[in-house]
Tab-separated table of C-alpha atoms and ligand atoms in Angstrom:
chain	number	residue	atom	x	y	z
A	198	UNK	CA	0.000	0.000	0.000
A	199	UNK	CA	1.001	3.623	-0.535
A	200	UNK	CA	1.140	5.987	2.446
A	201	UNK	CA	1.273	9.777	2.211
A	202	UNK	CA	2.542	11.807	5.183
A	203	UNK	CA	1.945	15.561	5.428
A	204	UNK	CA	4.635	17.533	7.260
A	205	UNK	CA	8.339	18.283	7.212
A	206	UNK	CA	9.712	17.828	10.724
A	207	UNK	CA	11.432	15.196	12.829
A	208	UNK	CA	8.048	13.849	13.873
A	209	UNK	CA	7.158	13.146	10.246
A	210	UNK	CA	10.583	11.615	9.562
A	211	UNK	CA	10.024	9.233	12.500
A	212	UNK	CA	6.509	8.447	11.236
A	213	UNK	CA	7.856	7.752	7.747
A	214	UNK	CA	10.570	5.480	9.236
A	215	UNK	CA	7.993	3.538	11.270
A	216	UNK	CA	5.532	3.294	8.370
A	217	UNK	CA	8.295	2.076	6.057
A	218	UNK	CA	8.949	-0.872	8.411
A	219	UNK	CA	5.427	-2.211	7.851
A	220	UNK	CA	5.502	-5.188	5.476
A	221	UNK	CA	2.200	-3.926	4.061
A	222	UNK	CA	3.740	-0.679	2.793
A	223	UNK	CA	5.242	-0.518	-0.682
A	224	UNK	CA	5.709	3.234	-0.987
A	225	UNK	CA	5.971	6.250	1.329
A	226	UNK	CA	5.432	9.774	0.017
A	227	UNK	CA	6.119	12.849	2.181
A	228	UNK	CA	4.735	16.278	1.405
A	229	UNK	CA	6.725	18.426	1.599
A	230	UNK	CA	9.158	16.314	3.695
A	231	UNK	CA	12.789	17.231	4.380
A	232	UNK	CA	16.342	16.264	3.459
A	233	UNK	CA	16.373	13.236	5.758
A	234	UNK	CA	13.154	11.732	4.524
A	235	UNK	CA	14.452	11.784	0.973
A	236	UNK	CA	16.329	8.551	1.765
A	237	UNK	CA	13.192	6.568	2.641
A	238	UNK	CA	10.366	8.366	0.885
A	239	UNK	CA	9.558	10.266	-2.275
A	240	UNK	CA	9.157	13.987	-1.596
A	241	UNK	CA	6.395	16.025	-3.190
A	242	UNK	CA	6.124	19.788	-2.718
A	243	UNK	CA	3.051	21.211	-1.014
A	244	UNK	CA	1.961	24.185	1.043
A	245	UNK	CA	0.753	23.064	4.477
A	246	UNK	CA	-1.067	26.408	4.858
A	247	UNK	CA	-3.265	25.640	1.865
A	248	UNK	CA	-5.977	22.964	1.761
A	249	UNK	CA	-6.252	23.140	-2.081
A	250	UNK	CA	-2.499	22.575	-2.379
A	251	UNK	CA	-2.672	19.484	-0.139
A	252	UNK	CA	-5.790	18.185	-1.920
A	253	UNK	CA	-3.930	18.463	-5.229
A	254	UNK	CA	-1.165	16.213	-3.868
A	255	UNK	CA	-3.681	13.596	-2.735
A	256	UNK	CA	-5.491	13.788	-6.068
A	257	UNK	CA	-2.244	13.197	-7.951
A	258	UNK	CA	-0.814	10.506	-5.662
A	259	UNK	CA	-3.971	8.520	-4.822
A	260	UNK	CA	-2.546	7.138	-1.539
A	261	UNK	CA	-4.224	4.301	0.375
A	262	UNK	CA	-3.616	6.091	3.670
A	263	UNK	CA	-2.875	9.720	4.574
A	264	UNK	CA	-1.258	10.713	7.877
A	265	UNK	CA	-1.409	14.375	8.869
A	266	UNK	CA	1.545	15.385	11.082
A	267	UNK	CA	1.260	19.060	12.090
A	268	UNK	CA	-1.554	20.999	13.756
A	269	UNK	CA	-2.026	23.674	11.090
A	270	UNK	CA	-3.531	21.456	8.350
A	271	UNK	CA	-5.731	19.789	10.995
A	272	UNK	CA	-7.062	23.163	12.125
A	273	UNK	CA	-7.722	24.055	8.464
A	274	UNK	CA	-9.926	20.975	8.118
A	275	UNK	CA	-7.783	18.798	5.825
A	276	UNK	CA	-9.131	15.635	7.466
A	277	UNK	CA	-12.757	16.694	6.866
A	278	UNK	CA	-11.993	17.435	3.219
A	279	UNK	CA	-10.175	14.168	2.571
A	280	UNK	CA	-12.679	12.017	4.476
A	281	UNK	CA	-15.516	13.594	2.475
A	282	UNK	CA	-13.653	12.483	-0.678
A	283	UNK	CA	-13.384	8.933	0.608
A	284	UNK	CA	-9.636	9.123	1.347
A	285	UNK	CA	-8.561	7.138	4.424
A	286	UNK	CA	-6.987	9.799	6.625
A	287	UNK	CA	-5.476	9.596	10.090
A	288	UNK	CA	-6.123	12.681	12.235
A	289	UNK	CA	-8.961	14.594	13.883
A	290	UNK	CA	-11.524	16.739	12.094
A	291	UNK	CA	-11.311	20.495	12.275
A	292	UNK	CA	-13.920	20.559	15.063
A	293	UNK	CA	-12.149	17.891	17.124
A	294	UNK	CA	-8.775	19.611	16.587
A	295	UNK	CA	-10.172	22.627	18.454
A	296	UNK	CA	-8.914	20.895	21.594
A	297	UNK	CA	-5.557	22.229	20.396
A	298	UNK	CA	-6.421	25.136	18.128
A	299	UNK	CA	-8.445	27.045	20.734
A	300	UNK	CA	-7.211	27.197	24.315
A	301	UNK	CA	-10.453	28.944	25.353
A	302	UNK	CA	-12.459	26.021	23.902
A	303	UNK	CA	-10.189	23.459	25.593
A	304	UNK	CA	-10.351	25.134	29.006
A	305	UNK	CA	-14.152	25.469	28.939
A	306	UNK	CA	-14.424	21.875	27.762
A	307	UNK	CA	-12.284	20.669	30.684
A	308	UNK	CA	-14.263	22.738	33.173
A	309	UNK	CA	-17.608	21.423	31.896
A	310	UNK	CA	-16.370	17.837	31.989
A	311	UNK	CA	-14.568	17.942	35.352
A	312	UNK	CA	-11.171	17.275	33.838
A	313	UNK	CA	-8.463	18.504	36.231
A	314	UNK	CA	-6.778	21.655	34.913
A	315	UNK	CA	-5.480	24.994	36.234
A	316	UNK	CA	-8.087	27.583	37.322
A	317	UNK	CA	-8.612	30.032	34.466
A	318	UNK	CA	-10.554	32.913	32.942
A	319	UNK	CA	-11.138	33.768	29.295
A	320	UNK	CA	-11.019	37.501	28.472
A	321	UNK	CA	-11.976	39.220	25.240
A	322	UNK	CA	-11.202	42.841	26.162
A	323	UNK	CA	-9.381	45.065	28.623
A	324	UNK	CA	-12.371	45.592	30.934
A	325	UNK	CA	-12.800	41.836	31.401
A	326	UNK	CA	-9.099	41.460	31.892
A	327	UNK	CA	-9.093	44.119	34.593
A	328	UNK	CA	-11.968	42.440	36.397
A	329	UNK	CA	-10.626	38.882	36.167
A	330	UNK	CA	-7.015	39.603	37.099
A	331	UNK	CA	-8.073	40.291	40.700
A	332	UNK	CA	-8.983	36.619	41.072
A	333	UNK	CA	-5.436	35.461	40.293
A	334	UNK	CA	-2.317	35.390	42.432
A	335	UNK	CA	1.109	35.675	40.788
A	336	UNK	CA	2.753	34.020	39.045
A	337	UNK	CA	-0.029	34.289	36.463
A	338	UNK	CA	0.077	32.443	33.135
A	339	UNK	CA	-1.206	34.451	30.151
A	340	UNK	CA	-1.978	32.612	26.904
A	341	UNK	CA	-3.198	33.606	23.461
A	342	UNK	CA	-6.215	31.579	22.338
A	343	UNK	CA	-5.065	30.259	18.938
A	344	UNK	CA	-2.189	28.179	17.559
A	345	UNK	CA	1.050	29.925	18.475
A	346	UNK	CA	3.817	27.315	18.076
A	347	UNK	CA	4.705	27.689	21.772
A	348	UNK	CA	5.145	31.469	21.552
A	349	UNK	CA	1.737	32.383	22.966
A	350	UNK	CA	2.412	31.560	26.646
A	351	UNK	CA	3.767	34.196	29.042
A	352	UNK	CA	4.485	33.578	32.722
A	353	UNK	CA	4.108	36.805	34.696
A	354	UNK	CA	5.344	37.633	38.213
A	355	UNK	CA	2.778	40.334	39.003
A	356	UNK	CA	-0.761	41.375	38.025
A	357	UNK	CA	0.716	44.472	36.327
A	358	UNK	CA	3.003	42.307	34.216
A	359	UNK	CA	0.092	39.971	33.359
A	360	UNK	CA	-2.009	43.001	32.366
A	361	UNK	CA	0.759	44.253	30.071
A	362	UNK	CA	1.278	40.780	28.573
A	363	UNK	CA	-2.428	40.298	27.850
A	364	UNK	CA	-2.699	43.749	26.256
A	365	UNK	CA	0.334	42.852	24.174
A	366	UNK	CA	-1.391	39.664	22.957
A	367	UNK	CA	-4.589	41.616	22.125
A	368	UNK	CA	-2.454	44.112	20.191
A	369	UNK	CA	-0.659	41.362	18.255
A	370	UNK	CA	2.707	42.213	19.807
A	371	UNK	CA	4.177	38.731	20.355
A	372	UNK	CA	2.457	36.780	17.590
A	373	UNK	CA	1.689	37.189	13.901
A	374	UNK	CA	-1.907	38.217	14.577
A	375	UNK	CA	-3.772	39.937	17.429
A	376	UNK	CA	-5.381	37.492	19.891
A	377	UNK	CA	-9.176	37.731	20.038
A	378	UNK	CA	-9.276	35.894	23.345
A	379	UNK	CA	-6.696	35.670	26.095
A	380	UNK	CA	-6.691	32.945	28.734
A	381	UNK	CA	-5.447	33.715	32.260
A	382	UNK	CA	-4.340	30.706	34.254
A	383	UNK	CA	-3.197	29.744	37.690
A	384	UNK	CA	0.498	28.750	37.645
A	385	UNK	CA	0.968	25.035	38.301
A	386	UNK	CA	4.069	23.598	39.940
A	387	UNK	CA	5.289	20.092	39.193
A	388	UNK	CA	6.871	17.824	36.626
A	389	UNK	CA	5.606	17.858	33.028
A	390	UNK	CA	4.797	14.617	31.225
A	391	UNK	CA	3.593	14.193	27.643
A	392	UNK	CA	0.854	11.572	27.675
A	393	UNK	CA	-0.029	10.618	24.100
A	394	UNK	CA	-2.951	8.330	23.280
A	395	UNK	CA	-4.475	7.027	20.104
A	396	UNK	CA	-8.234	7.436	19.846
A	397	UNK	CA	-10.816	6.042	17.418
A	398	UNK	CA	-13.661	8.341	18.418
A	399	UNK	CA	-14.669	6.023	21.257
A	400	UNK	CA	-11.739	3.996	22.570
A	401	UNK	CA	-8.391	5.213	23.897
A	402	UNK	CA	-5.049	3.443	23.617
A	403	UNK	CA	-2.116	5.040	25.483
A	404	UNK	CA	1.350	5.213	23.969
A	405	UNK	CA	4.352	5.194	26.336
A	406	UNK	CA	4.647	8.448	28.327
A	407	UNK	CA	7.508	10.809	27.484
A	408	UNK	CA	9.201	13.824	29.029
A	409	UNK	CA	10.146	16.775	26.864
A	410	UNK	CA	12.790	19.407	27.709
A	411	UNK	CA	11.412	22.688	26.426
A	412	UNK	CA	14.093	25.163	27.519
A	413	UNK	CA	17.174	25.834	25.427
A	414	UNK	CA	19.707	25.672	28.284
A	415	UNK	CA	21.104	22.905	30.504
A	416	UNK	CA	19.182	22.500	33.760
A	417	UNK	CA	16.003	23.824	32.099
A	418	UNK	CA	17.175	27.425	31.821
A	419	UNK	CA	16.758	30.082	29.138
A	420	UNK	CA	14.122	30.516	26.470
A	421	UNK	CA	11.356	28.095	25.522
A	422	UNK	CA	11.856	26.096	22.327
A	423	UNK	CA	9.848	23.579	20.322
A	424	UNK	CA	11.548	20.869	22.445
A	425	UNK	CA	15.270	20.088	22.888
A	426	UNK	CA	14.994	16.428	23.777
A	427	UNK	CA	12.776	13.702	25.147
A	428	UNK	CA	13.147	10.463	27.029
A	429	UNK	CA	10.871	7.519	27.745
A	430	UNK	CA	11.382	4.820	30.359
A	431	UNK	CA	9.490	2.608	32.774
A	432	UNK	CA	8.663	4.540	35.928
A	433	UNK	CA	8.384	7.925	34.193
A	434	UNK	CA	4.839	7.869	35.514
A	435	UNK	CA	4.433	6.223	38.912
A	436	UNK	CA	2.688	2.878	39.127
A	437	UNK	CA	-1.067	3.317	38.775
A	438	UNK	CA	-0.763	6.833	37.373
A	439	UNK	CA	-1.254	5.752	33.759
A	440	UNK	CA	-4.523	4.059	34.743
A	441	UNK	CA	-5.600	7.141	36.670
A	442	UNK	CA	-4.882	9.453	33.736
A	443	UNK	CA	-6.707	7.099	31.374
A	444	UNK	CA	-9.808	6.897	33.552
A	445	UNK	CA	-9.989	10.488	34.757
A	446	UNK	CA	-8.593	12.434	31.826
A	447	UNK	CA	-8.098	10.586	28.523
A	448	UNK	CA	-11.278	8.482	28.346
A	449	UNK	CA	-13.559	11.265	29.700
A	450	UNK	CA	-12.100	13.627	27.077
A	451	UNK	CA	-12.895	11.206	24.251
A	452	UNK	CA	-16.346	10.417	25.723
A	453	UNK	CA	-17.268	14.093	26.044
A	454	UNK	CA	-16.069	14.919	22.518
A	455	UNK	CA	-18.238	12.078	21.181
A	456	UNK	CA	-21.210	13.261	23.251
A	457	UNK	CA	-20.718	16.763	21.787
A	458	UNK	CA	-20.794	15.355	18.218
A	459	UNK	CA	-17.102	15.974	17.662
A	460	UNK	CA	-15.718	12.432	17.907
A	461	UNK	CA	-11.955	12.583	18.240
A	462	UNK	CA	-9.960	10.224	16.006
A	463	UNK	CA	-6.212	10.550	15.917
A	464	UNK	CA	-3.555	11.309	18.503
A	465	UNK	CA	-4.719	13.012	21.662
A	466	UNK	CA	-1.569	14.485	23.200
A	467	UNK	CA	-2.265	15.404	26.810
A	468	UNK	CA	0.331	17.777	28.273
A	469	UNK	CA	0.244	16.947	31.987
A	470	UNK	CA	1.659	18.683	35.016
A	471	UNK	CA	2.080	16.205	37.874
A	472	UNK	CA	1.240	18.493	40.804
A	473	UNK	CA	0.883	17.899	44.545
A	474	UNK	CA	-2.888	17.813	43.819
A	475	UNK	CA	-2.388	15.071	41.214
A	476	UNK	CA	-2.032	15.195	37.411
A	477	UNK	CA	-3.580	18.254	35.772
A	478	UNK	CA	-3.922	19.075	32.076
A	479	UNK	CA	-1.710	21.946	30.879
A	480	UNK	CA	-2.818	21.608	27.288
A	481	UNK	CA	-4.189	19.268	24.683
A	482	UNK	CA	-2.589	18.776	21.300
A	483	UNK	CA	-4.437	17.038	18.486
A	484	UNK	CA	-1.348	15.433	16.902
A	485	UNK	CA	1.855	13.543	17.629
A	486	UNK	CA	4.424	15.537	19.632
A	487	UNK	CA	7.776	16.612	18.273
A	488	UNK	CA	10.262	15.311	19.508
A	489	UNK	CA	8.143	12.911	21.627
A	490	UNK	CA	7.274	10.867	18.526
A	491	UNK	CA	10.926	10.176	17.720
A	492	UNK	CA	11.598	8.703	21.202
A	493	UNK	CA	8.267	6.838	21.324
A	494	UNK	CA	8.417	5.237	17.874
A	495	UNK	CA	11.919	3.775	18.299
A	496	UNK	CA	10.370	1.581	21.002
A	497	UNK	CA	7.227	0.573	19.104
A	498	UNK	CA	7.398	-3.052	17.993
A	499	UNK	CA	3.860	-3.323	16.586
A	500	UNK	CA	2.995	-2.376	13.021
A	501	UNK	CA	2.098	1.331	13.131
A	502	UNK	CA	-0.003	1.152	9.966
A	503	UNK	CA	-2.297	-1.483	11.514
A	504	UNK	CA	-2.988	0.598	14.602
A	505	UNK	CA	-3.498	3.863	12.700
A	506	UNK	CA	-6.019	2.056	10.501
A	507	UNK	CA	-7.736	0.675	13.616
A	508	UNK	CA	-8.173	4.304	14.743
A	509	UNK	CA	-9.776	5.258	11.437
A	510	UNK	CA	-12.059	2.206	11.494
A	511	UNK	CA	-13.105	2.506	15.161
A	512	UNK	CA	-11.450	-0.814	16.034
A	513	UNK	CA	-9.157	0.276	18.862
A	514	UNK	CA	-11.145	-1.499	21.591
A	515	UNK	CA	-8.958	-4.275	23.065
A	516	UNK	CA	-5.984	-3.359	20.836
A	517	UNK	CA	-2.572	-4.076	22.423
A	518	UNK	CA	0.686	-2.450	21.394
A	519	UNK	CA	4.094	-4.091	21.850
A	520	UNK	CA	7.001	-1.965	23.090
A	521	UNK	CA	10.669	-2.787	23.480
A	522	UNK	CA	11.612	-2.825	27.170
A	523	UNK	CA	14.048	-0.294	28.620
A	524	UNK	CA	14.286	3.330	27.640
A	525	UNK	CA	14.783	5.732	24.760
A	526	UNK	CA	16.175	9.201	24.246
A	527	UNK	CA	15.970	11.783	21.482
A	528	UNK	CA	18.500	14.633	21.673
A	529	UNK	CA	17.844	17.590	19.395
A	530	UNK	CA	20.832	19.196	17.687
A	531	UNK	CA	19.970	22.811	16.928
A	532	UNK	CA	21.457	25.747	15.038
A	533	UNK	CA	23.526	28.317	16.982
A	534	UNK	CA	21.206	31.153	18.002
A	535	UNK	CA	17.978	29.086	18.133
A	536	UNK	CA	15.284	29.845	19.376
A	537	UNK	CA	16.350	33.317	18.268
A	538	UNK	CA	17.699	33.985	14.783
A	539	UNK	CA	20.129	31.511	13.247
A	540	UNK	CA	21.925	30.785	9.982
A	541	UNK	CA	20.665	28.199	7.473
A	542	UNK	CA	22.324	26.413	4.574
A	543	UNK	CA	25.262	25.065	6.634
A	544	UNK	CA	26.645	21.710	5.419
A	545	UNK	CA	26.008	18.714	7.711
A	546	UNK	CA	28.680	15.993	7.775
A	547	UNK	CA	29.378	12.714	9.534
A	548	UNK	CA	25.880	11.179	9.401
A	549	UNK	CA	27.152	8.154	7.471
A	550	UNK	CA	29.375	7.203	10.460
A	551	UNK	CA	26.435	6.979	12.871
A	552	UNK	CA	25.544	3.353	13.597
A	553	UNK	CA	24.375	3.507	17.218
A	554	UNK	CA	21.360	5.820	16.803
A	555	UNK	CA	18.586	6.774	14.424
A	556	UNK	CA	18.969	10.305	13.136
A	557	UNK	CA	15.590	11.884	12.399
A	558	UNK	CA	15.884	15.139	10.500
A	559	UNK	CA	13.916	18.201	11.614
A	560	UNK	CA	15.343	21.097	9.656
A	561	UNK	CA	17.502	19.848	6.785
A	562	UNK	CA	17.341	19.979	3.024
A	563	UNK	CA	19.317	18.813	0.019
A	564	UNK	CA	21.032	21.681	-1.780
A	565	UNK	CA	23.151	21.001	-4.855
A	566	UNK	CA	23.500	17.377	-3.789
A	567	UNK	CA	24.636	18.317	-0.293
A	568	UNK	CA	22.706	18.022	2.989
A	569	UNK	CA	22.435	21.410	4.706
A	570	UNK	CA	20.674	22.925	7.728
A	571	UNK	CA	17.324	24.600	7.074
A	572	UNK	CA	15.803	25.208	10.502
A	573	UNK	CA	16.365	25.935	14.176
A	574	UNK	CA	15.973	22.344	15.256
A	575	UNK	CA	18.110	20.432	12.770
A	576	UNK	CA	18.424	16.770	13.833
A	577	UNK	CA	16.852	14.472	16.430
A	578	UNK	CA	19.435	11.862	17.384
A	579	UNK	CA	17.440	8.986	18.861
A	580	UNK	CA	18.293	5.661	20.494
A	581	UNK	CA	16.532	2.921	22.449
A	582	UNK	CA	18.467	0.717	24.887
A	583	UNK	CA	18.080	-1.393	28.017
A	584	UNK	CA	18.709	1.618	30.261
A	585	UNK	CA	18.292	5.359	29.970
A	586	UNK	CA	22.038	5.858	30.548
A	587	UNK	CA	22.894	3.528	27.675
A	588	UNK	CA	20.372	5.174	25.348
A	589	UNK	CA	21.800	8.603	26.207
A	590	UNK	CA	25.387	7.381	25.725
A	591	UNK	CA	24.493	6.134	22.265
A	592	UNK	CA	23.008	9.514	21.365
A	593	UNK	CA	26.119	11.316	22.622
A	594	UNK	CA	28.465	8.975	20.745
A	595	UNK	CA	26.464	9.596	17.569
A	596	UNK	CA	26.430	13.364	18.137
A	597	UNK	CA	30.228	13.288	18.493
A	598	UNK	CA	30.416	12.116	14.860
A	599	UNK	CA	28.050	14.727	13.426
A	600	UNK	CA	29.118	18.207	12.480
A	601	UNK	CA	27.635	21.449	11.252
A	602	UNK	CA	28.798	24.953	12.093
A	603	UNK	CA	27.504	26.022	15.521
A	604	UNK	CA	25.878	22.660	16.392
A	605	UNK	CA	24.296	22.877	19.860
A	606	UNK	CA	22.559	20.301	22.016
A	607	UNK	CA	21.680	19.792	25.655
A	608	UNK	CA	23.783	17.170	27.431
A	609	UNK	CA	21.309	16.695	30.283
A	610	UNK	CA	18.263	15.119	28.596
A	611	UNK	CA	16.627	12.844	31.185
A	612	UNK	CA	18.202	14.674	34.128
A	613	UNK	CA	15.078	14.322	36.284
A	614	UNK	CA	15.170	10.553	35.958
A	615	UNK	CA	18.883	10.466	36.846
A	616	UNK	CA	18.424	12.697	39.872
A	617	UNK	CA	15.591	10.453	41.145
A	618	UNK	CA	17.930	7.444	40.807
A	619	UNK	CA	20.367	9.034	43.245
A	620	UNK	CA	17.739	9.415	45.986
B	817	AMP	P1	1.068	25.249	26.540
B	817	AMP	O1	1.302	25.701	25.119
B	817	AMP	O2	-0.258	25.627	27.090
B	817	AMP	O3	1.449	23.835	26.790
B	817	AMP	O4	2.194	25.988	27.385
B	817	AMP	C1	3.567	25.876	27.055
B	817	AMP	C2	4.380	25.643	28.290
B	817	AMP	O5	4.148	26.688	29.246
B	817	AMP	C3	4.010	24.353	29.033
B	817	AMP	O6	4.669	23.259	28.476
B	817	AMP	C4	4.465	24.693	30.425
B	817	AMP	O7	5.850	24.514	30.553
B	817	AMP	C5	4.150	26.163	30.565
B	817	AMP	N1	2.811	26.340	31.150
B	817	AMP	C6	1.647	26.464	30.480
B	817	AMP	N2	0.606	26.590	31.332
B	817	AMP	C7	1.116	26.570	32.567
B	817	AMP	C8	0.545	26.660	33.882
B	817	AMP	N3	-0.760	26.823	34.068
B	817	AMP	N4	1.381	26.561	34.931
B	817	AMP	C9	2.712	26.396	34.756
B	817	AMP	N5	3.319	26.319	33.552
B	817	AMP	C10	2.537	26.402	32.454
B	818	LIG	N1	7.073	18.676	22.139
B	818	LIG	C1	5.987	19.569	22.280
B	818	LIG	C2	4.986	19.517	21.213
B	818	LIG	O1	5.040	18.710	20.296
B	818	LIG	O2	4.038	20.291	21.285
């Protein structure tokens, strides 16, 4: 069968790699893809901002299965359009993807359905903001309503700062467009865990939990990024916690979406904060995480195509996934300057010497027959092993062989797990 994947990041490279392993798959096409995927898939240009452009690719390629990677095409309704044309497509509809594309929708949804989340208020103008801010104690989290690629969240140390930040979001200061709604939130303290599940509209199947490292600097310091590295291992969530999250968060979310006539099919990514009051939802995403997917898929032993099709067909009930035991790590190698401005077009060398890890490309392209950097996050060096230490060592050995000008990566991915070991 022929599988088409929309997207161009490390997540899509990992998906293409996993899909390619299925004995049922004869061809993988990525649109638009990146320099790394070129080795395992055929690349076709497309504009992920444009539904007609993506429909044209599907029309020309006639794939048996389409997988939508990023949030933007989901929020534009690509799944609705393809499903209406009879194309088997993995991902939520535009309405269901609102769990990610509107924070105001997601927060109200959680409140109505008793899903644990931070106390919040939705404001649409300065007067409301003024009134609501009195109910919050600093630090106060201020978020823009729409998709913001991680740039729409501001953590403020005083009400005055929160007021300024919210006005800035209304005025379009931090993002491309002015925010129509701003969400104020109580600041939660705890450890973050990415809890990804597959859903078929009715049933939920958890993947292995992962921990992302969002800050650019060692020890979780400096600016927020798209994610600098992820690990997975047994014990990341305490015994019983996975069951609790499934029964009190994941399944009720899917049940309530179905009851509201927005059945959710696809990946429900639950961003959790494990607080002293128990796990609480920081955010929902309606797609695979990046770089969570890289670290999760290197441990998946089941055929990914079978389970994605079970989601589409509503056959997830009773489905079991097989995982390799142990742990996995993905370390992101980024361009100097990221998440600020950085140079592109720098030659990448040494990849052919890497044997101990999978290198998933995030921001690379082929230029005059040479692989060069083309983004802030460039490579996701990923390994699974019996222990977290061994997986991390493999990533570091591999990274020692790879070069591009200004290559930067965090050396402390998984540090929370290591510091727990010592106690
Ligand atoms: P979000 O896009 O909503 O996940 O927010 C991005 C990041 O901001 C999260 O991964 C957290 O690190 C942080 N964050 C968001 N909401 C809160 C909150 N209520 N309390 C503490 N940190 C938060
Ligand atoms: N790793 C964070 C995200 O995919 O949203």
